[in-house]
Amino acid sequence: KLGRRPEHTIKALLGYMRLVLCLPLTSNTVKLGLKLASQHGLGGRDALILASYLSSNQVSELVTMDKALLRLKQVKLGKKILNISTP
């Protein structure tokens, strides 16, 4: 989607796998995801991913290749600021 060759995208994302943090999905995360989907015009999966990252105190940046998330650049929830970037 970003004009990169699939093999380059795969290599870049695999390089980040050692940094991947698996976050829990709770009913509060789902509720936040629905709110984010409505506010930002996101699909369900993108909204849940964003909600999970926003709900975590361990994360300050979301690295993605997803255009819908990248166009947001930064999302705030209370005092929490989540930066969204590409590898």
Coordinates of C-alpha atoms in Angstrom, one line a residue:
K1 CA 0.0 0.0 0.0
L2 CA 2.9 2.4 0.6
G3 CA 4.6 1.5 -2.6
R4 CA 7.2 -0.9 -1.1
R5 CA 8.0 -4.3 -2.3
P6 CA 6.4 -7.0 -0.2
E7 CA 9.8 -8.6 0.7
H8 CA 11.1 -5.3 2.0
T9 CA 8.0 -4.8 4.1
I10 CA 8.2 -8.3 5.5
K11 CA 11.9 -7.8 6.4
A12 CA 11.2 -4.5 8.1
L13 CA 8.3 -5.9 10.1
L14 CA 10.3 -9.0 11.1
G15 CA 13.0 -6.8 12.4
Y16 CA 10.5 -5.3 14.8
M17 CA 9.2 -8.7 16.1
R18 CA 11.7 -8.7 18.9
L19 CA 10.1 -5.5 20.1
V20 CA 6.5 -6.7 19.8
L21 CA 4.4 -6.4 23.0
C22 CA 1.3 -8.5 23.2
L23 CA -1.4 -6.5 24.9
P24 CA -4.6 -7.8 26.6
L25 CA -8.0 -7.2 25.0
T26 CA -10.6 -6.3 27.6
S27 CA -14.2 -5.0 27.4
N28 CA -12.9 -1.5 28.2
T29 CA -10.4 -1.8 25.3
V30 CA -13.3 -2.8 23.0
K31 CA -15.4 0.1 24.2
L32 CA -12.5 2.5 23.6
G33 CA -12.0 0.9 20.2
L34 CA -15.6 1.6 19.2
K35 CA -15.2 5.2 20.2
L36 CA -12.0 5.6 18.3
A37 CA -13.5 3.9 15.2
S38 CA -16.3 6.4 15.3
Q39 CA -14.1 9.5 15.9
H40 CA -11.4 8.6 13.3
G41 CA -13.3 6.6 10.7
L42 CA -11.3 3.5 11.4
G43 CA -12.1 -0.2 10.8
G44 CA -12.6 -2.5 13.7
R45 CA -9.2 -4.1 13.7
D46 CA -7.4 -0.8 13.4
A47 CA -9.5 0.7 16.2
L48 CA -8.8 -2.3 18.5
I49 CA -5.1 -2.1 17.9
L50 CA -5.1 1.6 18.5
A51 CA -7.2 1.2 21.7
S52 CA -4.8 -1.5 23.0
Y53 CA -1.8 0.7 22.5
L54 CA -3.6 3.7 24.1
S55 CA -4.6 1.6 27.1
S56 CA -1.1 0.5 27.8
N57 CA 1.4 2.4 30.0
Q58 CA 4.2 0.5 28.3
V59 CA 3.8 2.0 24.8
S60 CA 4.3 5.5 23.5
E61 CA 4.7 4.7 19.8
L62 CA 2.8 2.5 17.3
V63 CA 4.9 1.4 14.3
T64 CA 2.8 0.4 11.4
M65 CA 2.5 0.2 7.6
D66 CA -1.3 0.9 7.8
K67 CA -2.3 4.0 5.9
A68 CA -5.4 4.6 8.0
L69 CA -3.4 4.6 11.2
L70 CA -0.5 6.5 9.8
R71 CA -2.7 9.4 8.7
L72 CA -3.5 10.0 12.3
K73 CA 0.2 10.6 13.2
Q74 CA -0.7 11.1 16.9
V75 CA -3.6 10.2 19.1
K76 CA -4.3 11.5 22.7
L77 CA -6.3 9.9 25.4
G78 CA -6.2 12.1 28.6
K79 CA -2.6 12.7 29.3
K80 CA -1.5 9.7 27.1
I81 CA 0.0 10.6 23.8
L82 CA 0.6 7.8 21.2
N83 CA 2.8 8.6 18.2
I84 CA 2.1 6.6 15.1
S85 CA 5.0 6.1 12.6
T86 CA 6.2 3.9 9.8
P87 CA 9.4 1.8 10.1

